[in-house]
Short mmCIF file of C-alpha atoms in Angstrom, two decimals:
data_model
loop_
_atom_site.label_atom_id
_atom_site.label_comp_id
_atom_site.label_asym_id
_atom_site.label_seq_id
_atom_site.Cartn_x
_atom_site.Cartn_y
_atom_site.Cartn_z
CA MET A 1 15.57 72.53 200.93
CA GLN A 2 18.11 71.28 199.30
CA SER A 3 18.51 67.61 201.12
CA LYS A 4 14.91 67.70 200.64
CA ASN A 5 15.31 68.28 196.67
CA ILE A 6 18.14 65.81 196.90
CA MET A 7 16.07 63.28 198.17
CA ARG A 8 12.93 63.56 196.27
CA GLY A 9 15.54 63.16 193.34
CA ALA A 10 16.91 60.15 194.47
CA LEU A 11 13.44 58.75 195.06
CA VAL A 12 12.40 59.49 191.39
CA ALA A 13 15.67 57.88 190.36
CA ALA A 14 14.92 54.87 192.27
CA LEU A 15 11.01 54.59 191.13
CA LEU A 16 12.36 55.07 187.70
CA ALA A 17 14.82 52.36 188.08
CA ALA A 18 12.39 49.64 189.50
CA GLY A 19 10.06 50.29 186.39
CA ALA A 20 12.82 50.44 184.03
CA ALA A 21 13.80 46.72 185.84
CA GLN A 22 10.13 45.68 185.63
CA ALA A 23 10.05 46.79 182.00
CA GLY A 24 13.11 44.86 180.98
CA THR A 25 11.71 41.62 182.54
CA LEU A 26 10.39 39.16 180.09
CA THR A 27 9.13 35.83 180.92
CA ILE A 28 9.06 32.52 178.84
CA GLU A 29 6.36 29.91 178.77
CA SER A 30 7.62 26.71 178.20
CA TRP A 31 6.67 22.53 178.13
CA ARG A 32 10.36 21.50 178.06
CA THR A 33 10.98 21.51 182.02
CA ASP A 34 13.89 19.38 181.29
CA ASP A 35 15.68 22.65 179.71
CA LYS A 36 15.64 24.39 182.81
CA GLY A 37 19.22 24.14 183.62
CA LEU A 38 20.57 24.90 179.93
CA TRP A 39 18.12 28.42 179.91
CA GLU A 40 19.18 29.61 183.43
CA GLU A 41 22.96 28.31 183.03
CA VAL A 42 23.81 28.36 179.21
CA LEU A 43 21.27 30.25 177.15
CA ILE A 44 19.80 33.22 178.89
CA PRO A 45 23.73 34.36 180.02
CA ALA A 46 24.85 34.07 176.35
CA PHE A 47 21.78 36.49 175.48
CA GLN A 48 22.59 38.70 178.28
CA LYS A 49 26.29 39.09 177.23
CA HIS A 50 24.33 41.21 174.05
CA TYR A 51 21.49 42.50 176.38
CA PRO A 52 22.53 43.00 180.10
CA ASN A 53 19.81 44.80 181.46
CA ILE A 54 16.73 42.49 180.08
CA GLN A 55 16.10 40.31 182.97
CA ILE A 56 14.96 36.72 181.63
CA LYS A 57 12.79 34.13 183.73
CA PHE A 58 12.40 30.49 182.27
CA ALA A 59 9.04 29.55 183.64
CA PRO A 60 8.02 25.57 182.23
CA THR A 61 5.14 23.96 183.11
CA ALA A 62 4.76 20.02 182.69
CA PRO A 63 4.52 18.60 179.16
CA THR A 64 1.05 17.40 179.76
CA GLU A 65 -0.50 20.44 181.64
CA TYR A 66 1.22 22.92 178.93
CA ASP A 67 -1.49 23.56 176.66
CA SER A 68 -4.53 24.26 179.05
CA SER A 69 -2.45 25.99 181.81
CA LEU A 70 -1.10 28.45 178.94
CA ASN A 71 -4.45 28.73 177.71
CA ALA A 72 -5.86 29.76 181.03
CA ARG A 73 -3.05 32.35 181.49
CA LEU A 74 -3.56 34.00 178.00
CA THR A 75 -7.20 33.72 178.58
CA GLY A 76 -6.74 35.42 182.02
CA GLY A 77 -3.78 37.98 180.80
CA THR A 78 -1.06 36.57 183.36
CA ALA A 79 1.02 34.52 180.63
CA GLY A 80 4.67 35.06 179.91
CA ASP A 81 5.82 37.75 177.32
CA LEU A 82 7.64 34.68 175.27
CA ILE A 83 5.66 31.76 174.13
CA THR A 84 7.09 28.20 172.92
CA CYS A 85 5.11 27.32 170.42
CA ARG A 86 3.97 24.03 169.64
CA PRO A 87 3.91 23.08 165.48
CA PHE A 88 1.31 23.83 163.57
CA ASP A 89 -2.51 24.20 164.84
CA LYS A 90 -2.05 24.64 168.37
CA SER A 91 -0.17 27.77 167.49
CA LEU A 92 -2.16 28.78 164.60
CA ASP A 93 -5.12 28.56 166.90
CA LEU A 94 -3.46 31.12 169.49
CA TYR A 95 -2.54 33.56 166.45
CA LYS A 96 -6.14 33.23 165.38
CA LYS A 97 -7.68 34.00 169.12
CA GLY A 98 -4.89 37.08 168.80
CA TYR A 99 -2.54 35.91 171.64
CA LEU A 100 0.42 35.99 169.30
CA GLU A 101 2.00 38.80 167.51
CA LYS A 102 2.67 38.67 163.61
CA LEU A 103 6.45 38.51 163.20
CA ASN A 104 6.62 39.37 159.68
CA GLY A 105 9.71 41.12 158.73
CA LYS A 106 11.41 40.64 162.37
CA LYS A 107 14.99 40.45 162.25
CA GLY A 108 16.16 37.21 163.03
CA LEU A 109 13.67 35.25 160.53
CA GLU A 110 15.31 35.69 157.54
CA ASN A 111 17.93 32.70 158.52
CA PHE A 112 15.14 30.41 158.46
CA PRO A 113 13.99 28.32 155.11
CA ALA A 114 10.65 28.46 154.22
CA SER A 115 10.31 24.24 155.12
CA ALA A 116 11.21 25.69 158.84
CA LYS A 117 8.44 28.47 158.92
CA VAL A 118 5.77 26.34 157.54
CA ALA A 119 4.86 24.86 161.11
CA TRP A 120 4.07 28.74 162.37
CA GLU A 121 2.63 30.16 159.36
CA THR A 122 -1.08 30.41 158.62
CA ASP A 123 -2.26 28.15 156.13
CA ASP A 124 -2.13 30.80 152.95
CA GLY A 125 1.67 31.26 154.25
CA LYS A 126 1.35 35.17 154.58
CA ASP A 127 1.71 35.63 157.99
CA THR A 128 4.26 34.02 160.67
CA PHE A 129 3.57 34.43 164.35
CA CYS A 130 6.55 31.93 165.66
CA GLU A 131 10.31 32.06 165.17
CA PRO A 132 11.31 28.15 164.62
CA ILE A 133 13.83 26.89 167.27
CA ALA A 134 14.63 23.07 166.59
CA SER A 135 13.21 19.79 165.11
CA VAL A 136 13.89 16.39 166.03
CA ILE A 137 14.52 13.75 163.80
CA HIS A 138 13.48 9.73 163.50
CA GLY A 139 15.52 6.85 162.71
CA PHE A 140 16.77 3.64 164.30
CA LEU A 141 19.64 3.41 167.20
CA TYR A 142 21.76 0.14 167.27
CA ASN A 143 24.00 -1.25 170.08
CA LYS A 144 27.68 -1.54 168.32
CA LYS A 145 28.54 -4.04 170.68
CA ILE A 146 26.01 -6.49 169.69
CA PHE A 147 26.25 -5.45 165.55
CA LYS A 148 30.03 -6.64 166.02
CA GLU A 149 29.56 -9.86 167.94
CA LEU A 150 26.91 -11.07 165.76
CA GLY A 151 28.73 -9.39 162.74
CA LEU A 152 25.78 -7.35 161.47
CA THR A 153 25.55 -4.18 159.40
CA GLU A 154 23.58 -1.21 158.99
CA PRO A 155 20.65 -2.08 156.62
CA LYS A 156 20.05 -0.08 154.20
CA THR A 157 16.73 -1.67 152.73
CA THR A 158 13.36 -3.04 154.10
CA ASP A 159 14.89 -6.72 153.28
CA ASP A 160 17.92 -6.00 155.03
CA PHE A 161 16.05 -4.93 157.81
CA PHE A 162 14.37 -8.04 158.45
CA LYS A 163 17.55 -10.18 157.87
CA MET A 164 19.27 -8.15 160.68
CA LEU A 165 16.47 -8.86 162.94
CA ASP A 166 16.84 -12.60 161.71
CA LYS A 167 19.93 -12.87 162.80
CA VAL A 168 19.52 -11.32 166.34
CA LYS A 169 16.56 -13.68 166.84
CA ALA A 170 18.52 -16.78 165.81
CA SER A 171 21.35 -15.77 168.42
CA GLY A 172 18.78 -16.50 170.99
CA LYS A 173 20.77 -13.84 173.12
CA TYR A 174 19.08 -10.56 172.68
CA THR A 175 15.80 -9.01 171.89
CA PRO A 176 15.93 -7.96 168.40
CA MET A 177 13.84 -4.72 168.48
CA ALA A 178 13.17 -2.49 171.58
CA LEU A 179 9.29 -1.09 170.79
CA GLY A 180 5.97 -1.48 172.77
CA THR A 181 2.91 -0.26 172.19
CA ASN A 182 1.54 0.71 175.55
CA ASP A 183 1.51 4.31 175.05
CA GLN A 184 0.47 4.19 171.72
CA TRP A 185 2.33 7.34 170.59
CA GLU A 186 6.02 5.72 169.72
CA ALA A 187 4.21 3.41 166.89
CA SER A 188 2.91 6.08 165.37
CA GLN A 189 5.06 8.99 165.94
CA ILE A 190 8.29 6.98 165.66
CA VAL A 191 7.61 4.09 163.53
CA TYR A 192 4.86 4.83 160.83
CA THR A 193 5.96 8.57 160.25
CA SER A 194 9.36 7.50 159.94
CA ILE A 195 9.66 4.21 157.85
CA GLY A 196 6.76 5.50 155.98
CA ALA A 197 8.58 8.25 154.54
CA PRO A 198 10.59 6.34 151.96
CA TYR A 199 7.76 4.80 150.66
CA TRP A 200 5.09 8.15 149.96
CA LYS A 201 8.30 9.88 149.13
CA GLY A 202 8.16 12.36 152.03
CA GLU A 203 6.69 15.68 151.15
CA GLU A 204 5.20 14.52 148.00
CA GLY A 205 3.29 12.02 149.73
CA ARG A 206 2.29 13.82 152.35
CA LYS A 207 1.06 17.20 150.29
CA ALA A 208 -0.98 14.71 148.36
CA LEU A 209 -2.76 13.45 150.91
CA ILE A 210 -3.67 16.97 151.93
CA ALA A 211 -4.70 18.00 148.44
CA GLY A 212 -6.80 14.57 148.18
CA LYS A 213 -4.84 13.37 145.67
CA ALA A 214 -3.40 10.59 147.53
CA LYS A 215 -5.26 7.95 150.39
CA PHE A 216 -4.35 6.33 153.36
CA THR A 217 -5.36 2.98 151.14
CA ASP A 218 -2.94 3.66 148.45
CA PRO A 219 0.10 1.47 148.75
CA ALA A 220 2.51 3.93 149.66
CA PHE A 221 0.30 4.16 152.83
CA GLU A 222 -0.73 0.73 153.42
CA GLN A 223 2.94 -0.80 153.00
CA PRO A 224 4.67 0.63 155.98
CA LEU A 225 1.59 -0.55 158.28
CA GLU A 226 2.25 -4.03 156.57
CA ILE A 227 5.63 -3.58 157.86
CA GLU A 228 4.74 -2.98 160.93
CA ALA A 229 2.78 -5.84 161.48
CA LYS A 230 6.04 -8.02 160.74
CA TYR A 231 8.13 -6.64 163.79
CA ALA A 232 5.58 -8.41 166.46
CA PRO A 233 8.14 -11.84 166.36
CA TYR A 234 11.20 -9.55 167.17
CA LEU A 235 9.92 -7.50 169.87
CA ALA A 236 10.08 -8.45 173.35
CA LYS A 237 7.39 -10.60 175.10
CA GLY A 238 4.51 -8.83 176.58
CA TYR A 239 5.54 -5.64 174.34
CA SER A 240 1.87 -4.67 174.35
CA ALA A 241 2.25 -3.61 178.00
CA GLN A 242 5.82 -2.45 177.48
CA THR A 243 5.76 1.50 177.90
CA TYR A 244 8.06 3.82 176.37
CA PRO A 245 10.53 4.07 179.65
CA ASP A 246 10.15 0.33 179.64
CA THR A 247 11.74 0.43 176.02
CA GLN A 248 14.53 3.07 176.99
CA ASN A 249 15.42 0.59 179.94
CA LEU A 250 15.32 -2.65 177.77
CA PHE A 251 17.84 -0.82 175.20
CA ALA A 252 20.08 0.81 177.87
CA SER A 253 20.45 -2.36 179.47
CA GLY A 254 22.02 -3.70 176.48
CA LYS A 255 19.38 -6.41 176.11
CA ALA A 256 18.26 -5.25 172.74
CA ALA A 257 20.13 -4.97 169.20
CA VAL A 258 18.20 -1.78 167.98
CA VAL A 259 15.44 0.78 169.02
CA ALA A 260 13.30 2.81 167.07
CA ALA A 261 13.86 6.23 168.32
CA GLY A 262 13.59 9.92 168.09
CA SER A 263 16.77 11.94 168.36
CA TRP A 264 15.93 13.49 171.47
CA ASP A 265 16.59 10.10 172.65
CA ILE A 266 20.19 10.17 172.19
CA GLY A 267 21.05 11.92 175.17
CA TYR A 268 19.41 9.45 177.79
CA TYR A 269 21.06 6.73 176.02
CA ASN A 270 24.22 8.92 176.58
CA GLN A 271 23.79 8.94 179.86
CA ASN A 272 22.44 5.29 180.79
CA ALA A 273 23.59 3.18 178.13
CA ALA A 274 25.55 0.26 179.90
CA GLY A 275 28.70 -0.42 178.75
CA PHE A 276 28.29 0.28 174.75
CA GLU A 277 28.88 2.23 171.87
CA LEU A 278 25.63 3.58 169.95
CA GLY A 279 25.22 3.84 166.60
CA ALA A 280 22.61 4.86 164.11
CA PHE A 281 20.74 4.21 160.55
CA PRO A 282 17.87 6.07 158.92
CA PRO A 283 14.80 4.48 157.82
CA PRO A 284 15.47 1.45 155.24
CA VAL A 285 14.43 2.41 151.83
CA PRO A 286 11.81 0.09 149.81
CA LYS A 287 14.74 -1.42 147.54
CA ALA A 288 18.37 -0.81 146.87
CA GLY A 289 18.75 2.55 144.87
CA ASP A 290 15.48 4.55 146.12
CA LYS A 291 16.17 8.08 147.70
CA CYS A 292 15.56 7.77 151.23
CA TYR A 293 13.76 9.85 153.16
CA ILE A 294 13.52 11.27 156.79
CA SER A 295 10.96 12.55 159.29
CA ASP A 296 12.62 15.72 160.03
CA HIS A 297 9.54 17.13 162.20
CA THR A 298 9.39 20.83 163.12
CA ASP A 299 9.06 20.67 166.78
CA LEU A 300 9.25 23.76 168.71
CA GLY A 301 9.39 27.57 167.77
CA MET A 302 8.63 30.90 170.15
CA GLY A 303 6.43 33.51 169.67
CA VAL A 304 5.54 36.85 171.18
CA ASN A 305 2.34 37.51 173.35
CA SER A 306 0.34 39.99 171.93
CA LYS A 307 -0.58 41.27 175.42
CA SER A 308 3.27 41.55 176.87
CA LYS A 309 4.01 45.06 178.18
CA ASN A 310 7.62 44.77 176.75
CA LYS A 311 7.38 43.94 173.29
CA ASP A 312 10.71 45.71 171.97
CA ASP A 313 13.24 43.45 174.41
CA ALA A 314 10.91 40.52 173.12
CA TYR A 315 11.76 40.81 169.74
CA LYS A 316 14.87 41.41 170.78
CA PHE A 317 15.39 38.11 172.36
CA VAL A 318 13.51 36.59 169.17
CA GLU A 319 15.98 37.77 167.07
CA TRP A 320 18.91 36.63 168.94
CA LEU A 321 17.25 33.10 168.55
CA GLY A 322 17.80 33.10 164.64
CA SER A 323 21.56 33.95 165.60
CA GLN A 324 24.51 31.63 164.57
CA GLU A 325 25.12 31.96 168.34
CA PHE A 326 21.74 30.62 169.59
CA ALA A 327 21.81 28.05 166.96
CA ASP A 328 25.33 26.24 167.66
CA LEU A 329 24.45 26.60 171.63
CA TYR A 330 21.01 25.28 171.59
CA THR A 331 21.95 22.32 169.22
CA ASN A 332 25.45 21.30 171.34
CA LYS A 333 23.30 21.45 174.29
CA VAL A 334 19.94 19.61 173.91
CA THR A 335 21.41 17.10 172.15
CA GLY A 336 19.19 15.58 169.57
CA PHE A 337 17.11 18.69 168.86
CA PHE A 338 18.47 20.62 165.70
CA SER A 339 18.37 24.33 165.00
CA LEU A 340 16.27 24.90 162.21
CA SER A 341 17.98 27.88 160.88
CA ASN A 342 20.28 28.16 157.83
CA HIS A 343 23.43 28.53 159.64
CA LEU A 344 26.44 25.53 159.12
CA ILE A 345 26.64 24.10 162.84
CA ALA A 346 29.47 21.72 163.99
CA VAL A 347 27.72 19.07 165.98
CA LYS A 348 29.99 17.30 168.54
CA ASP A 349 28.08 14.38 169.71
CA PRO A 350 28.96 11.98 166.82
CA VAL A 351 25.52 10.44 166.86
CA ALA A 352 23.27 13.54 166.36
CA LYS A 353 25.84 14.60 164.04
CA GLU A 354 24.87 11.21 161.76
CA PHE A 355 21.53 12.14 162.02
CA LEU A 356 21.83 15.52 161.08
CA ASP A 357 23.97 14.17 158.52
CA TRP A 358 20.92 12.46 157.23
CA ARG A 359 19.55 16.10 155.48
CA LYS A 360 22.58 15.54 153.08
CA THR A 361 21.68 12.79 151.45
CA CYS A 362 17.89 12.31 152.43
CA GLY A 363 14.61 14.39 151.36
CA SER A 364 13.39 15.96 154.63
CA THR A 365 9.44 15.81 155.67
CA ILE A 366 7.46 16.26 158.83
CA ARG A 367 4.94 13.81 160.06
CA VAL A 368 2.18 13.34 157.42
CA ASN A 369 -0.42 14.18 159.71
CA ALA A 370 0.75 17.31 161.29
CA GLN A 371 -0.46 19.96 159.16
CA ILE A 372 -4.12 20.24 158.57
CA LEU A 373 -5.26 16.72 159.20
CA ASN A 374 -6.15 16.87 162.57
CA ARG A 375 -8.50 19.33 162.49
CA GLY A 376 -11.58 17.33 162.50
CA THR A 377 -13.92 14.35 164.24
CA PRO A 378 -12.28 11.94 164.60
CA ASN A 379 -8.55 13.15 165.10
CA LEU A 380 -6.22 11.75 162.64
CA GLU A 381 -3.73 12.26 165.30
CA ASN A 382 -5.69 10.19 167.55
CA GLU A 383 -6.46 7.80 165.08
CA LEU A 384 -2.92 7.07 163.97
CA TRP A 385 -1.48 6.27 167.42
CA ASN A 386 -4.86 3.64 168.11
CA VAL A 387 -4.47 2.10 164.36
CA ASN A 388 -0.70 1.57 164.35
CA SER A 389 -0.68 0.17 168.16
CA GLN A 390 -3.31 -2.79 166.81
CA VAL A 391 -1.38 -3.67 163.91
CA LEU A 392 1.90 -3.79 165.52
CA ASN A 393 -0.24 -5.82 168.19
CA GLY A 394 -1.89 -8.03 165.53
CA LYS A 395 -5.56 -7.07 166.69
CA LEU A 396 -6.00 -5.10 163.03
CA SER A 397 -4.64 -6.17 159.79
CA PRO A 398 -2.87 -3.63 157.99
CA LYS A 399 -5.48 -3.23 155.06
CA ASP A 400 -8.37 -2.80 157.78
CA GLY A 401 -5.72 0.08 159.71
CA ALA A 402 -5.54 1.94 156.37
CA ALA A 403 -9.18 1.57 155.53
CA ARG A 404 -9.98 2.80 158.94
CA LEU A 405 -7.62 5.91 158.68
CA GLN A 406 -9.12 6.90 155.52
CA SER A 407 -12.55 6.55 156.44
CA GLY A 408 -11.95 8.67 159.57
CA LEU A 409 -10.62 11.38 157.46
CA ALA A 410 -13.21 11.01 154.91
CA LYS A 411 -15.65 11.76 157.50
CA TRP A 412 -15.09 15.11 158.22
CA TYR A 413 -12.17 16.12 155.56
CA LYS A 414 -13.73 17.27 151.89
CA PRO A 415 -10.62 16.88 149.76
CA ALA A 416 -10.59 12.91 151.31
CA GLN A 417 -14.48 12.23 150.31
#
């Protein structure tokens, strides 16, 4: 009888243990397939030093399939406990549909400035639904070997920039700038929103567009298109058919002096640059003495699935994402992605540190269309991709491109009418 009781007790204990193991498991949804090793080998073990009983599975989906497959899993009730959040509308839509928990007052959020949280807040700023993780910064990378050989210096103004490109072209030895338009997005996200920021004065201009107090046909928004149109003679032959990987290969091979880049490119070039050292400079300013501005774009956050069966542990994980430990690990292990928290971070990669140091002297802004302005038809994101690539290809004048952007926005956005 006693042995039966012992066996029953052991069975109950085993069932309880199994239930506890199940309760203590979290699954992370993400599009960052490249980060699988980082999460499994670095970040999750670091978290588990604090919470050894919480098991975590990082389950990424290919970036191009992430949004649709995540929506399907959320609708079907099979999505993971933690949702890696796109900035602004895609995540706001998930929150409005009830898929993401409200994080107001949760521990960890106090370590982020208001500018970091805006990408994962309701329009009125009252509710936060994802914890900020990281941003990416746009600028230019250059080949230090070529710069030294040709006696070039980092350009400060737009005029300096073109003088530098002219010297490379005159040498006849290198492509002045690596940039293609086949994939379209680079023309908008890496070029226009980067070089344009000093012209529309960052957040001042972006918010003026949203308020209807500025238009794409204003000089501040049209001039960056005029600058883009002048790039063509400095690009590789056949650049209109050049894909993003082609651009990366061209610069990494040492055949181009400069590449329009996002900070996420640093890791790639660190691994693939053929015998040269990287340098970096921010978007040139219109004229000497002007304040510089950088596109310091909120890129990813983390939310809690409202149907998670293990919200308490999910909140513990989100709190840890707001810690100094996570900020240090993520910034230094995912080169070119920068923590959005207030913590002071010692960035080890010299080029990544240079990008991050621009925050000290330049005004930070985000991609000009990221908030609110993508919600209608025609979609402003798609329009920017198309207009910028056509301007670069010489198929559309800067004036006509600006007019098309403004008229497209005015079709559905009342403040722009």
